PDB file of C-alpha atoms in Angstrom:
ATOM      1  CA  MET P   1     -10.795  17.031 -72.528  1.00  0.00           C
ATOM      2  CA  ALA P   2      -8.978  14.177 -70.909  1.00  0.00           C
ATOM      3  CA  GLU P   3     -11.060  12.447 -68.203  1.00  0.00           C
ATOM      4  CA  VAL P   4     -11.130  14.143 -64.722  1.00  0.00           C
ATOM      5  CA  LYS P   5     -12.822  12.532 -61.737  1.00  0.00           C
ATOM      6  CA  ALA P   6     -12.721  11.691 -58.174  1.00  0.00           C
ATOM      7  CA  TYR P   7     -14.718   8.907 -56.798  1.00  0.00           C
ATOM      8  CA  GLU P   8     -15.380   6.364 -54.092  1.00  0.00           C
ATOM      9  CA  GLY P   9     -13.948   2.960 -54.628  1.00  0.00           C
ATOM     10  CA  LYS P  10     -11.674   0.285 -53.306  1.00  0.00           C
ATOM     11  CA  TYR P  11      -8.015  -0.144 -53.072  1.00  0.00           C
ATOM     12  CA  GLN P  12      -7.497  -3.886 -52.901  1.00  0.00           C
ATOM     13  CA  GLY P  13     -10.371  -4.364 -50.626  1.00  0.00           C
ATOM     14  CA  GLU P  14      -9.711  -1.103 -48.566  1.00  0.00           C
ATOM     15  CA  PRO P  15     -12.043   1.776 -48.883  1.00  0.00           C
ATOM     16  CA  ALA P  16     -10.449   4.488 -51.174  1.00  0.00           C
ATOM     17  CA  ILE P  17     -10.838   7.851 -52.877  1.00  0.00           C
ATOM     18  CA  TRP P  18      -9.656   7.593 -56.386  1.00  0.00           C
ATOM     19  CA  LEU P  19      -8.468  10.494 -58.255  1.00  0.00           C
ATOM     20  CA  LYS P  20      -8.002  10.639 -62.142  1.00  0.00           C
ATOM     21  CA  ALA P  21      -6.754  13.459 -64.302  1.00  0.00           C
ATOM     22  CA  GLY P  22      -5.569  12.523 -67.765  1.00  0.00           C
ATOM     23  CA  GLN P  23      -2.689  10.271 -67.704  1.00  0.00           C
ATOM     24  CA  TYR P  24      -2.647  10.200 -64.112  1.00  0.00           C
ATOM     25  CA  GLU P  25      -4.482   8.338 -61.275  1.00  0.00           C
ATOM     26  CA  ALA P  26      -3.997   8.316 -57.475  1.00  0.00           C
ATOM     27  CA  ALA P  27      -5.512   6.426 -54.438  1.00  0.00           C
ATOM     28  CA  LEU P  28      -5.980   7.565 -50.928  1.00  0.00           C
ATOM     29  CA  VAL P  29      -7.001   5.304 -48.143  1.00  0.00           C
ATOM     30  CA  PRO P  30      -8.558   7.324 -45.483  1.00  0.00           C
ATOM     31  CA  GLY P  31      -8.952   4.367 -43.154  1.00  0.00           C
ATOM     32  CA  VAL P  32      -5.173   3.737 -42.808  1.00  0.00           C
ATOM     33  CA  GLY P  33      -3.521   7.223 -41.868  1.00  0.00           C
ATOM     34  CA  GLY P  34      -5.056   9.078 -44.729  1.00  0.00           C
ATOM     35  CA  ASN P  35      -2.312   7.425 -46.765  1.00  0.00           C
ATOM     36  CA  MET P  36      -1.734   8.456 -50.472  1.00  0.00           C
ATOM     37  CA  ILE P  37      -0.919   4.865 -51.437  1.00  0.00           C
ATOM     38  CA  ALA P  38      -0.877   5.150 -55.197  1.00  0.00           C
ATOM     39  CA  PHE P  39       0.225   7.798 -57.913  1.00  0.00           C
ATOM     40  CA  ARG P  40       0.563   6.379 -61.394  1.00  0.00           C
ATOM     41  CA  ASP P  41       0.890   7.560 -64.875  1.00  0.00           C
ATOM     42  CA  HIS P  42      -0.818   4.818 -66.911  1.00  0.00           C
ATOM     43  CA  GLU P  43       0.210   6.127 -70.332  1.00  0.00           C
ATOM     44  CA  ASN P  44       3.770   5.681 -69.603  1.00  0.00           C
ATOM     45  CA  GLY P  45       3.754   2.865 -67.208  1.00  0.00           C
ATOM     46  CA  TYR P  46       5.175   4.788 -64.189  1.00  0.00           C
ATOM     47  CA  ARG P  47       4.184   3.609 -60.518  1.00  0.00           C
ATOM     48  CA  ILE P  48       5.703   6.539 -58.418  1.00  0.00           C
ATOM     49  CA  LEU P  49       4.880   5.370 -55.057  1.00  0.00           C
ATOM     50  CA  ARG P  50       5.603   1.873 -53.232  1.00  0.00           C
ATOM     51  CA  GLU P  51       2.357   0.112 -53.194  1.00  0.00           C
ATOM     52  CA  PRO P  52       1.585  -2.988 -51.279  1.00  0.00           C
ATOM     53  CA  GLY P  53       0.847  -6.066 -53.422  1.00  0.00           C
ATOM     54  CA  GLU P  54      -2.357  -7.959 -53.105  1.00  0.00           C
ATOM     55  CA  ASP P  55      -1.059 -10.318 -50.467  1.00  0.00           C
ATOM     56  CA  GLU P  56       0.461  -7.593 -48.559  1.00  0.00           C
ATOM     57  CA  MET P  57      -2.696  -5.541 -47.535  1.00  0.00           C
ATOM     58  CA  GLU P  58      -2.691  -6.815 -44.046  1.00  0.00           C
ATOM     59  CA  VAL P  59       1.181  -6.040 -43.601  1.00  0.00           C
ATOM     60  CA  PHE P  60       0.344  -2.438 -44.967  1.00  0.00           C
ATOM     61  CA  ARG P  61      -2.512  -2.014 -42.386  1.00  0.00           C
ATOM     62  CA  GLN P  62      -0.243  -3.433 -39.557  1.00  0.00           C
ATOM     63  CA  GLY P  63       2.604  -1.336 -40.516  1.00  0.00           C
ATOM     64  CA  PRO P  64       1.794   1.429 -43.130  1.00  0.00           C
ATOM     65  CA  GLY P  65       5.156   3.347 -42.692  1.00  0.00           C
ATOM     66  CA  THR P  66       6.913   2.054 -45.685  1.00  0.00           C
ATOM     67  CA  TYR P  67       4.132   2.320 -48.321  1.00  0.00           C
ATOM     68  CA  GLY P  68       2.712   5.471 -50.157  1.00  0.00           C
ATOM     69  CA  ILE P  69       2.974   8.867 -48.264  1.00  0.00           C
ATOM     70  CA  PRO P  70       2.581   8.258 -44.518  1.00  0.00           C
ATOM     71  CA  ILE P  71       2.457  11.103 -42.266  1.00  0.00           C
ATOM     72  CA  LEU P  72       4.448  11.179 -39.094  1.00  0.00           C
ATOM     73  CA  PHE P  73       3.280  13.249 -36.240  1.00  0.00           C
ATOM     74  CA  PRO P  74       5.427  13.713 -34.115  1.00  0.00           C
ATOM     75  CA  PRO P  75       8.060  12.269 -36.392  1.00  0.00           C
ATOM     76  CA  ASN P  76      11.020   9.788 -36.018  1.00  0.00           C
ATOM     77  CA  ARG P  77      12.495   8.999 -32.399  1.00  0.00           C
ATOM     78  CA  TYR P  78      12.031  10.394 -29.019  1.00  0.00           C
ATOM     79  CA  GLU P  79      14.397   9.091 -26.291  1.00  0.00           C
ATOM     80  CA  ASP P  80      12.888   6.704 -23.754  1.00  0.00           C
ATOM     81  CA  GLY P  81       9.527   7.998 -25.209  1.00  0.00           C
ATOM     82  CA  GLN P  82      10.041  11.251 -23.321  1.00  0.00           C
ATOM     83  CA  PHE P  83       8.625  14.424 -24.991  1.00  0.00           C
ATOM     84  CA  PRO P  84       9.464  17.457 -22.870  1.00  0.00           C
ATOM     85  CA  TRP P  85       7.364  20.621 -23.818  1.00  0.00           C
ATOM     86  CA  ASN P  86       6.355  23.837 -22.148  1.00  0.00           C
ATOM     87  CA  GLY P  87       7.497  22.857 -18.898  1.00  0.00           C
ATOM     88  CA  LYS P  88       5.861  19.338 -18.751  1.00  0.00           C
ATOM     89  CA  THR P  89       7.268  15.843 -19.906  1.00  0.00           C
ATOM     90  CA  TYR P  90       4.783  13.830 -21.764  1.00  0.00           C
ATOM     91  CA  GLN P  91       5.341   9.986 -21.895  1.00  0.00           C
ATOM     92  CA  LEU P  92       4.863   8.428 -25.338  1.00  0.00           C
ATOM     93  CA  PRO P  93       4.753   4.754 -25.662  1.00  0.00           C
ATOM     94  CA  ILE P  94       8.122   2.926 -26.447  1.00  0.00           C
ATOM     95  CA  ASN P  95       7.250   1.372 -29.694  1.00  0.00           C
ATOM     96  CA  GLU P  96      10.827   0.543 -30.937  1.00  0.00           C
ATOM     97  CA  PRO P  97      12.014  -2.062 -28.299  1.00  0.00           C
ATOM     98  CA  ALA P  98      15.565  -2.179 -30.072  1.00  0.00           C
ATOM     99  CA  THR P  99      16.377   1.286 -29.191  1.00  0.00           C
ATOM    100  CA  GLY P 100      13.917   1.962 -26.357  1.00  0.00           C
ATOM    101  CA  ASN P 101      12.378   4.968 -27.951  1.00  0.00           C
ATOM    102  CA  HIS P 102       9.045   6.115 -29.218  1.00  0.00           C
ATOM    103  CA  LEU P 103       9.204   6.087 -33.183  1.00  0.00           C
ATOM    104  CA  HIS P 104       6.850   8.012 -35.637  1.00  0.00           C
ATOM    105  CA  GLY P 105       3.842   9.129 -33.640  1.00  0.00           C
ATOM    106  CA  PHE P 106       0.148   8.235 -34.235  1.00  0.00           C
ATOM    107  CA  LEU P 107      -1.364   9.829 -37.415  1.00  0.00           C
ATOM    108  CA  HIS P 108       0.011   7.336 -40.057  1.00  0.00           C
ATOM    109  CA  THR P 109      -2.013   4.382 -38.472  1.00  0.00           C
ATOM    110  CA  ILE P 110      -5.362   5.695 -37.361  1.00  0.00           C
ATOM    111  CA  PRO P 111      -8.372   6.505 -39.372  1.00  0.00           C
ATOM    112  CA  TRP P 112      -8.965   9.850 -40.911  1.00  0.00           C
ATOM    113  CA  GLU P 113     -12.163  11.413 -42.153  1.00  0.00           C
ATOM    114  CA  VAL P 114     -12.853  12.464 -45.827  1.00  0.00           C
ATOM    115  CA  GLU P 115     -13.973  16.104 -45.692  1.00  0.00           C
ATOM    116  CA  GLN P 116     -14.627  16.552 -49.267  1.00  0.00           C
ATOM    117  CA  PHE P 117     -13.616  15.109 -52.671  1.00  0.00           C
ATOM    118  CA  GLY P 118     -14.587  16.163 -56.287  1.00  0.00           C
ATOM    119  CA  GLN P 119     -13.248  17.511 -59.566  1.00  0.00           C
ATOM    120  CA  THR P 120     -13.063  20.634 -61.668  1.00  0.00           C
ATOM    121  CA  GLU P 121     -12.415  20.778 -65.482  1.00  0.00           C
ATOM    122  CA  LEU P 122      -8.781  20.434 -65.006  1.00  0.00           C
ATOM    123  CA  GLU P 123      -8.125  18.705 -61.634  1.00  0.00           C
ATOM    124  CA  SER P 124      -9.399  16.065 -59.102  1.00  0.00           C
ATOM    125  CA  PHE P 125      -8.931  16.489 -55.373  1.00  0.00           C
ATOM    126  CA  VAL P 126      -9.631  15.053 -51.857  1.00  0.00           C
ATOM    127  CA  THR P 127      -9.216  16.546 -48.359  1.00  0.00           C
ATOM    128  CA  VAL P 128      -8.890  14.341 -45.357  1.00  0.00           C
ATOM    129  CA  ARG P 129      -8.649  15.437 -41.735  1.00  0.00           C
ATOM    130  CA  VAL P 130      -8.267  14.187 -38.261  1.00  0.00           C
ATOM    131  CA  THR P 131      -9.221  16.048 -35.112  1.00  0.00           C
ATOM    132  CA  ILE P 132      -7.647  15.205 -31.705  1.00  0.00           C
ATOM    133  CA  ASN P 133      -9.609  16.172 -28.784  1.00  0.00           C
ATOM    134  CA  PRO P 134     -10.275  14.784 -25.331  1.00  0.00           C
ATOM    135  CA  ASP P 135     -12.810  12.063 -26.931  1.00  0.00           C
ATOM    136  CA  HIS P 136      -9.982  10.789 -29.360  1.00  0.00           C
ATOM    137  CA  PRO P 137      -7.915   7.820 -28.265  1.00  0.00           C
ATOM    138  CA  VAL P 138      -4.590   9.615 -29.287  1.00  0.00           C
ATOM    139  CA  TYR P 139      -5.292  12.400 -26.688  1.00  0.00           C
ATOM    140  CA  LYS P 140      -4.673  10.025 -23.879  1.00  0.00           C
ATOM    141  CA  ILE P 141      -0.934   9.873 -24.934  1.00  0.00           C
ATOM    142  CA  PHE P 142      -0.622  13.184 -26.530  1.00  0.00           C
ATOM    143  CA  PRO P 143      -2.835  15.511 -24.732  1.00  0.00           C
ATOM    144  CA  PHE P 144      -3.157  18.449 -27.164  1.00  0.00           C
ATOM    145  CA  GLU P 145      -6.194  19.590 -29.107  1.00  0.00           C
ATOM    146  CA  PHE P 146      -5.549  20.153 -32.965  1.00  0.00           C
ATOM    147  CA  THR P 147      -6.688  19.393 -36.361  1.00  0.00           C
ATOM    148  CA  VAL P 148      -4.765  18.150 -39.167  1.00  0.00           C
ATOM    149  CA  LYS P 149      -5.882  18.396 -42.757  1.00  0.00           C
ATOM    150  CA  MET P 150      -4.385  17.117 -46.127  1.00  0.00           C
ATOM    151  CA  ARG P 151      -5.541  18.061 -49.450  1.00  0.00           C
ATOM    152  CA  TYR P 152      -4.216  16.077 -52.469  1.00  0.00           C
ATOM    153  CA  THR P 153      -4.727  17.676 -56.104  1.00  0.00           C
ATOM    154  CA  LEU P 154      -4.135  15.774 -59.321  1.00  0.00           C
ATOM    155  CA  GLY P 155      -3.724  17.409 -62.539  1.00  0.00           C
ATOM    156  CA  GLN P 156      -1.525  17.625 -65.564  1.00  0.00           C
ATOM    157  CA  ASP P 157       1.251  18.916 -63.411  1.00  0.00           C
ATOM    158  CA  GLY P 158       1.264  15.813 -61.244  1.00  0.00           C
ATOM    159  CA  LEU P 159       0.228  15.331 -57.607  1.00  0.00           C
ATOM    160  CA  SER P 160       0.050  18.355 -55.222  1.00  0.00           C
ATOM    161  CA  GLN P 161      -0.268  18.008 -51.537  1.00  0.00           C
ATOM    162  CA  GLN P 162      -1.295  20.745 -48.962  1.00  0.00           C
ATOM    163  CA  VAL P 163      -1.057  19.847 -45.295  1.00  0.00           C
ATOM    164  CA  SER P 164      -2.078  22.148 -42.569  1.00  0.00           C
ATOM    165  CA  VAL P 165      -2.040  22.066 -38.746  1.00  0.00           C
ATOM    166  CA  LYS P 166      -4.503  24.170 -36.432  1.00  0.00           C
ATOM    167  CA  ASN P 167      -4.011  24.516 -32.692  1.00  0.00           C
ATOM    168  CA  ASP P 168      -7.526  24.200 -31.307  1.00  0.00           C
ATOM    169  CA  GLY P 169      -6.452  24.138 -27.616  1.00  0.00           C
ATOM    170  CA  GLU P 170      -5.254  26.640 -25.249  1.00  0.00           C
ATOM    171  CA  GLU P 171      -1.670  25.519 -24.805  1.00  0.00           C
ATOM    172  CA  PRO P 172       1.242  25.854 -27.317  1.00  0.00           C
ATOM    173  CA  LEU P 173       1.052  23.036 -29.685  1.00  0.00           C
ATOM    174  CA  PRO P 174       4.320  21.263 -30.867  1.00  0.00           C
ATOM    175  CA  CYS P 175       4.003  21.347 -34.498  1.00  0.00           C
ATOM    176  CA  LEU P 176       6.276  18.362 -35.816  1.00  0.00           C
ATOM    177  CA  ILE P 177       5.608  16.636 -39.036  1.00  0.00           C
ATOM    178  CA  ALA P 178       7.457  14.424 -41.572  1.00  0.00           C
ATOM    179  CA  PHE P 179       6.277  12.190 -44.507  1.00  0.00           C
ATOM    180  CA  HIS P 180       7.828   8.896 -44.883  1.00  0.00           C
ATOM    181  CA  THR P 181       7.346   8.986 -48.441  1.00  0.00           C
ATOM    182  CA  ALA P 182       8.246   5.617 -50.206  1.00  0.00           C
ATOM    183  CA  ILE P 183       9.439   6.067 -53.799  1.00  0.00           C
ATOM    184  CA  ASN P 184       9.818   3.394 -56.222  1.00  0.00           C
ATOM    185  CA  ALA P 185      13.312   2.925 -57.846  1.00  0.00           C
ATOM    186  CA  PRO P 186      12.761   1.804 -60.631  1.00  0.00           C
ATOM    187  CA  PHE P 187       9.375   3.738 -61.157  1.00  0.00           C
ATOM    188  CA  VAL P 188       9.416   2.857 -64.836  1.00  0.00           C
ATOM    189  CA  ALA P 189       7.898  -0.509 -65.979  1.00  0.00           C
ATOM    190  CA  GLY P 190      10.708  -2.769 -66.689  1.00  0.00           C
ATOM    191  CA  GLY P 191      13.276  -0.352 -65.376  1.00  0.00           C
ATOM    192  CA  ASN P 192      16.454  -1.310 -63.546  1.00  0.00           C
ATOM    193  CA  ALA P 193      17.445   0.177 -60.175  1.00  0.00           C
ATOM    194  CA  LYS P 194      21.110   0.299 -61.371  1.00  0.00           C
ATOM    195  CA  ASP P 195      20.057   2.994 -64.088  1.00  0.00           C
ATOM    196  CA  TYR P 196      18.679   5.352 -61.390  1.00  0.00           C
ATOM    197  CA  GLN P 197      20.355   8.500 -59.920  1.00  0.00           C
ATOM    198  CA  THR P 198      19.150  10.608 -57.180  1.00  0.00           C
ATOM    199  CA  GLU P 199      19.951  14.121 -55.875  1.00  0.00           C
ATOM    200  CA  ILE P 200      18.605  15.526 -52.683  1.00  0.00           C
ATOM    201  CA  THR P 201      18.982  19.212 -51.054  1.00  0.00           C
ATOM    202  CA  ILE P 202      20.829  17.867 -48.127  1.00  0.00           C
ATOM    203  CA  GLY P 203      23.484  20.004 -46.265  1.00  0.00           C
ATOM    204  CA  GLN P 204      25.117  18.432 -43.317  1.00  0.00           C
ATOM    205  CA  ARG P 205      24.803  14.762 -41.943  1.00  0.00           C
ATOM    206  CA  TRP P 206      23.787  14.527 -38.208  1.00  0.00           C
ATOM    207  CA  GLU P 207      25.779  12.112 -36.151  1.00  0.00           C
ATOM    208  CA  LEU P 208      23.542   9.577 -34.503  1.00  0.00           C
ATOM    209  CA  ASN P 209      24.492   7.436 -31.440  1.00  0.00           C
ATOM    210  CA  GLU P 210      23.658   3.741 -31.105  1.00  0.00           C
ATOM    211  CA  ARG P 211      20.027   4.613 -30.218  1.00  0.00           C
ATOM    212  CA  MET P 212      19.431   6.522 -33.494  1.00  0.00           C
ATOM    213  CA  LEU P 213      19.455   9.754 -31.668  1.00  0.00           C
ATOM    214  CA  PRO P 214      21.445  12.926 -32.688  1.00  0.00           C
ATOM    215  CA  THR P 215      24.526  13.833 -30.429  1.00  0.00           C
ATOM    216  CA  GLY P 216      24.181  17.612 -31.894  1.00  0.00           C
ATOM    217  CA  GLU P 217      27.538  16.962 -33.946  1.00  0.00           C
ATOM    218  CA  TYR P 218      27.867  16.722 -37.565  1.00  0.00           C
ATOM    219  CA  GLN P 219      29.765  13.975 -39.598  1.00  0.00           C
ATOM    220  CA  LYS P 220      31.723  14.494 -42.600  1.00  0.00           C
ATOM    221  CA  LEU P 221      29.868  13.600 -45.748  1.00  0.00           C
ATOM    222  CA  THR P 222      31.305  10.519 -47.819  1.00  0.00           C
ATOM    223  CA  SER P 223      32.212  11.103 -51.546  1.00  0.00           C
ATOM    224  CA  ASP P 224      28.836   9.486 -52.482  1.00  0.00           C
ATOM    225  CA  GLU P 225      26.917  11.688 -49.978  1.00  0.00           C
ATOM    226  CA  GLU P 226      28.667  14.642 -51.782  1.00  0.00           C
ATOM    227  CA  LYS P 227      27.008  13.404 -55.159  1.00  0.00           C
ATOM    228  CA  LEU P 228      23.594  12.902 -53.355  1.00  0.00           C
ATOM    229  CA  LYS P 229      23.921  16.713 -52.541  1.00  0.00           C
ATOM    230  CA  GLU P 230      24.837  17.619 -55.899  1.00  0.00           C
ATOM    231  CA  GLY P 231      25.489  15.825 -59.256  1.00  0.00           C
ATOM    232  CA  GLY P 232      23.498  12.456 -58.313  1.00  0.00           C
ATOM    233  CA  VAL P 233      24.361   9.069 -57.168  1.00  0.00           C
ATOM    234  CA  ASN P 234      22.534   5.596 -56.952  1.00  0.00           C
ATOM    235  CA  PRO P 235      20.052   5.525 -54.045  1.00  0.00           C
ATOM    236  CA  PHE P 236      21.371   2.281 -52.933  1.00  0.00           C
ATOM    237  CA  PHE P 237      25.175   3.164 -52.929  1.00  0.00           C
ATOM    238  CA  ALA P 238      25.034   2.170 -49.243  1.00  0.00           C
ATOM    239  CA  SER P 239      22.794   1.221 -46.296  1.00  0.00           C
ATOM    240  CA  MET P 240      21.056   4.390 -45.306  1.00  0.00           C
ATOM    241  CA  ASP P 241      19.123   5.468 -42.235  1.00  0.00           C
ATOM    242  CA  ASN P 242      20.789   8.874 -42.354  1.00  0.00           C
ATOM    243  CA  HIS P 243      19.635  12.446 -40.956  1.00  0.00           C
ATOM    244  CA  TYR P 244      20.600  15.489 -42.714  1.00  0.00           C
ATOM    245  CA  THR P 245      20.075  19.246 -42.512  1.00  0.00           C
ATOM    246  CA  ALA P 246      17.963  20.717 -45.542  1.00  0.00           C
ATOM    247  CA  VAL P 247      19.558  23.339 -47.721  1.00  0.00           C
ATOM    248  CA  PRO P 248      17.196  24.615 -50.255  1.00  0.00           C
ATOM    249  CA  ARG P 249      18.583  25.684 -53.620  1.00  0.00           C
ATOM    250  CA  ASN P 250      17.048  28.021 -55.884  1.00  0.00           C
ATOM    251  CA  GLY P 251      14.511  28.489 -53.316  1.00  0.00           C
ATOM    252  CA  ARG P 252      13.314  24.966 -53.603  1.00  0.00           C
ATOM    253  CA  ASN P 253      13.735  21.985 -51.199  1.00  0.00           C
ATOM    254  CA  ARG P 254      13.540  18.757 -53.287  1.00  0.00           C
ATOM    255  CA  MET P 255      14.624  15.205 -54.208  1.00  0.00           C
ATOM    256  CA  GLU P 256      15.109  14.292 -57.830  1.00  0.00           C
ATOM    257  CA  LEU P 257      15.254  10.676 -59.066  1.00  0.00           C
ATOM    258  CA  THR P 258      16.431  10.070 -62.540  1.00  0.00           C
ATOM    259  CA  ASP P 259      16.074   6.948 -65.000  1.00  0.00           C
ATOM    260  CA  THR P 260      19.172   7.599 -66.738  1.00  0.00           C
ATOM    261  CA  LYS P 261      18.005   5.177 -69.651  1.00  0.00           C
ATOM    262  CA  GLN P 262      14.702   6.571 -70.096  1.00  0.00           C
ATOM    263  CA  GLY P 263      15.751  10.291 -69.650  1.00  0.00           C
ATOM    264  CA  VAL P 264      12.977  10.981 -67.372  1.00  0.00           C
ATOM    265  CA  THR P 265      13.046  12.622 -63.794  1.00  0.00           C
ATOM    266  CA  LEU P 266      10.712  12.305 -61.022  1.00  0.00           C
ATOM    267  CA  VAL P 267      10.774  15.487 -58.802  1.00  0.00           C
ATOM    268  CA  TYR P 268       9.639  15.573 -55.157  1.00  0.00           C
ATOM    269  CA  ASP P 269       9.388  19.217 -54.456  1.00  0.00           C
ATOM    270  CA  VAL P 270       8.604  20.051 -50.628  1.00  0.00           C
ATOM    271  CA  GLY P 271       8.451  23.233 -48.776  1.00  0.00           C
ATOM    272  CA  THR P 272      11.135  25.007 -46.972  1.00  0.00           C
ATOM    273  CA  SER P 273       9.334  24.357 -43.467  1.00  0.00           C
ATOM    274  CA  TYR P 274      11.076  20.942 -43.548  1.00  0.00           C
ATOM    275  CA  LYS P 275      14.510  21.882 -42.024  1.00  0.00           C
ATOM    276  CA  GLN P 276      15.645  18.305 -42.252  1.00  0.00           C
ATOM    277  CA  TRP P 277      15.816  15.300 -44.577  1.00  0.00           C
ATOM    278  CA  MET P 278      15.880  11.474 -43.383  1.00  0.00           C
ATOM    279  CA  VAL P 279      16.840   9.230 -46.160  1.00  0.00           C
ATOM    280  CA  TRP P 280      16.181   5.583 -45.654  1.00  0.00           C
ATOM    281  CA  ASN P 281      16.656   2.727 -48.259  1.00  0.00           C
ATOM    282  CA  ASN P 282      15.872  -0.441 -46.468  1.00  0.00           C
ATOM    283  CA  GLY P 283      19.328  -1.662 -45.909  1.00  0.00           C
ATOM    284  CA  ALA P 284      20.197  -0.682 -49.594  1.00  0.00           C
ATOM    285  CA  THR P 285      17.698  -3.131 -50.984  1.00  0.00           C
ATOM    286  CA  GLU P 286      16.847  -2.221 -54.553  1.00  0.00           C
ATOM    287  CA  GLY P 287      13.078  -1.393 -55.260  1.00  0.00           C
ATOM    288  CA  PHE P 288      12.311   1.643 -53.117  1.00  0.00           C
ATOM    289  CA  PHE P 289      13.735   4.271 -50.773  1.00  0.00           C
ATOM    290  CA  CYS P 290      12.203   7.006 -48.675  1.00  0.00           C
ATOM    291  CA  PRO P 291      13.426  10.491 -48.952  1.00  0.00           C
ATOM    292  CA  GLU P 292      11.618  11.916 -45.835  1.00  0.00           C
ATOM    293  CA  PRO P 293      11.069  15.772 -45.674  1.00  0.00           C
ATOM    294  CA  GLN P 294      10.999  16.434 -41.723  1.00  0.00           C
ATOM    295  CA  MET P 295      10.308  19.507 -40.003  1.00  0.00           C
ATOM    296  CA  ASN P 296      12.401  18.832 -36.808  1.00  0.00           C
ATOM    297  CA  LEU P 297      15.733  17.427 -35.716  1.00  0.00           C
ATOM    298  CA  VAL P 298      15.058  13.964 -34.343  1.00  0.00           C
ATOM    299  CA  ASN P 299      14.515  14.078 -30.551  1.00  0.00           C
ATOM    300  CA  ALA P 300      14.202  17.836 -31.010  1.00  0.00           C
ATOM    301  CA  PRO P 301      12.419  18.674 -27.609  1.00  0.00           C
ATOM    302  CA  LYS P 302      15.504  17.436 -25.807  1.00  0.00           C
ATOM    303  CA  SER P 303      17.945  19.367 -27.976  1.00  0.00           C
ATOM    304  CA  THR P 304      19.881  22.413 -26.606  1.00  0.00           C
ATOM    305  CA  LEU P 305      20.240  23.766 -30.291  1.00  0.00           C
ATOM    306  CA  PRO P 306      18.361  26.926 -31.348  1.00  0.00           C
ATOM    307  CA  ALA P 307      14.750  26.019 -31.855  1.00  0.00           C
ATOM    308  CA  GLU P 308      14.530  27.628 -35.430  1.00  0.00           C
ATOM    309  CA  GLU P 309      17.556  25.855 -36.454  1.00  0.00           C
ATOM    310  CA  ILE P 310      16.417  22.450 -35.861  1.00  0.00           C
ATOM    311  CA  GLY P 311      12.697  22.767 -36.847  1.00  0.00           C
ATOM    312  CA  LEU P 312      11.235  23.023 -33.080  1.00  0.00           C
ATOM    313  CA  PHE P 313       8.066  24.802 -34.137  1.00  0.00           C
ATOM    314  CA  SER P 314       4.986  25.655 -31.919  1.00  0.00           C
ATOM    315  CA  LEU P 315       1.750  26.958 -32.777  1.00  0.00           C
ATOM    316  CA  ALA P 316      -0.206  29.392 -30.280  1.00  0.00           C
ATOM    317  CA  LYS P 317      -4.005  29.016 -29.742  1.00  0.00           C
ATOM    318  CA  GLY P 318      -5.753  29.284 -32.962  1.00  0.00           C
ATOM    319  CA  GLU P 319      -2.750  29.527 -35.236  1.00  0.00           C
ATOM    320  CA  ILE P 320      -2.513  27.529 -38.472  1.00  0.00           C
ATOM    321  CA  TRP P 321       0.772  26.242 -40.142  1.00  0.00           C
ATOM    322  CA  GLU P 322       0.478  24.922 -43.756  1.00  0.00           C
ATOM    323  CA  GLU P 323       2.852  23.717 -46.247  1.00  0.00           C
ATOM    324  CA  SER P 324       2.729  22.294 -49.824  1.00  0.00           C
ATOM    325  CA  ALA P 325       4.708  19.756 -51.729  1.00  0.00           C
ATOM    326  CA  ARG P 326       4.395  18.287 -55.301  1.00  0.00           C
ATOM    327  CA  LEU P 327       5.484  15.174 -57.081  1.00  0.00           C
ATOM    328  CA  TYR P 328       5.918  15.428 -60.849  1.00  0.00           C
ATOM    329  CA  ILE P 329       7.583  14.173 -63.891  1.00  0.00           C
ATOM    330  CA  LYS P 330       9.980  16.166 -66.024  1.00  0.00           C
ATOM    331  CA  LYS P 331      11.796  15.111 -69.377  1.00  0.00           C
TER     332      LYS P 331
END
């Protein structure tokens, strides 16, 4: 039986929970947003997620949004930091001065608590949680009571993620989540980004104004975006900070990234709760890009479009929302 274990350790000096299962290993850093910072196949030399270098750990701690799998809650941009909800308007900090918006919420930067970790004969796992209540600093800005849990499981079929949100308060809770997942391209050791093709279950592209907020209109897809939707295109074909609707195919909502030279494909299969995709490639800079599953339209609380269509979901008192995703290799 291949080695399967979960244990406490360090990731470049940061406390971490390490998971091992056969050829795979993964590391989660609870103190920096509960970030799953590493997912590797050591037999084949694959490093799936963008990891900070040894000299980048402080950069990562200050801005974890483009490494590993950061959770965004509430995700993306809110105009002037305003968050209208259930008859009230909450004021979020304006942390993107260039646009005058609030960006990406709070959960990816704060410490999470390790609830449990362990292993079975076949899988290793870790569960982390964060509980927001009147005693938590986030409550001052976002006065809702809720618990978010993430469970990662590592086994022969790759890395699976379960995320849940529970409304612990009396008021309806905005349940808006995305993952700013940073995928290496190339992920094969010694690979060349020019050999990479990606395909994502996008539908239509939202038009964004100069403040990166949706106008409510769609834009025609370019020929390369049509290939992104079906057929495959290099992930660095143009500078992308693009917002798309998600249109599952064969019941699956996913991104596939293929190393055409090695004939190996990484699949990032996310749940159908994610009604949108953001795709960001750091100004078309080869090395990594972020296919981001997102529940809601950017700035959704200010949109007049139907809530179900734009993923503007809420949870009543005691309700739980849950979704799963998986990263795995197919050949």
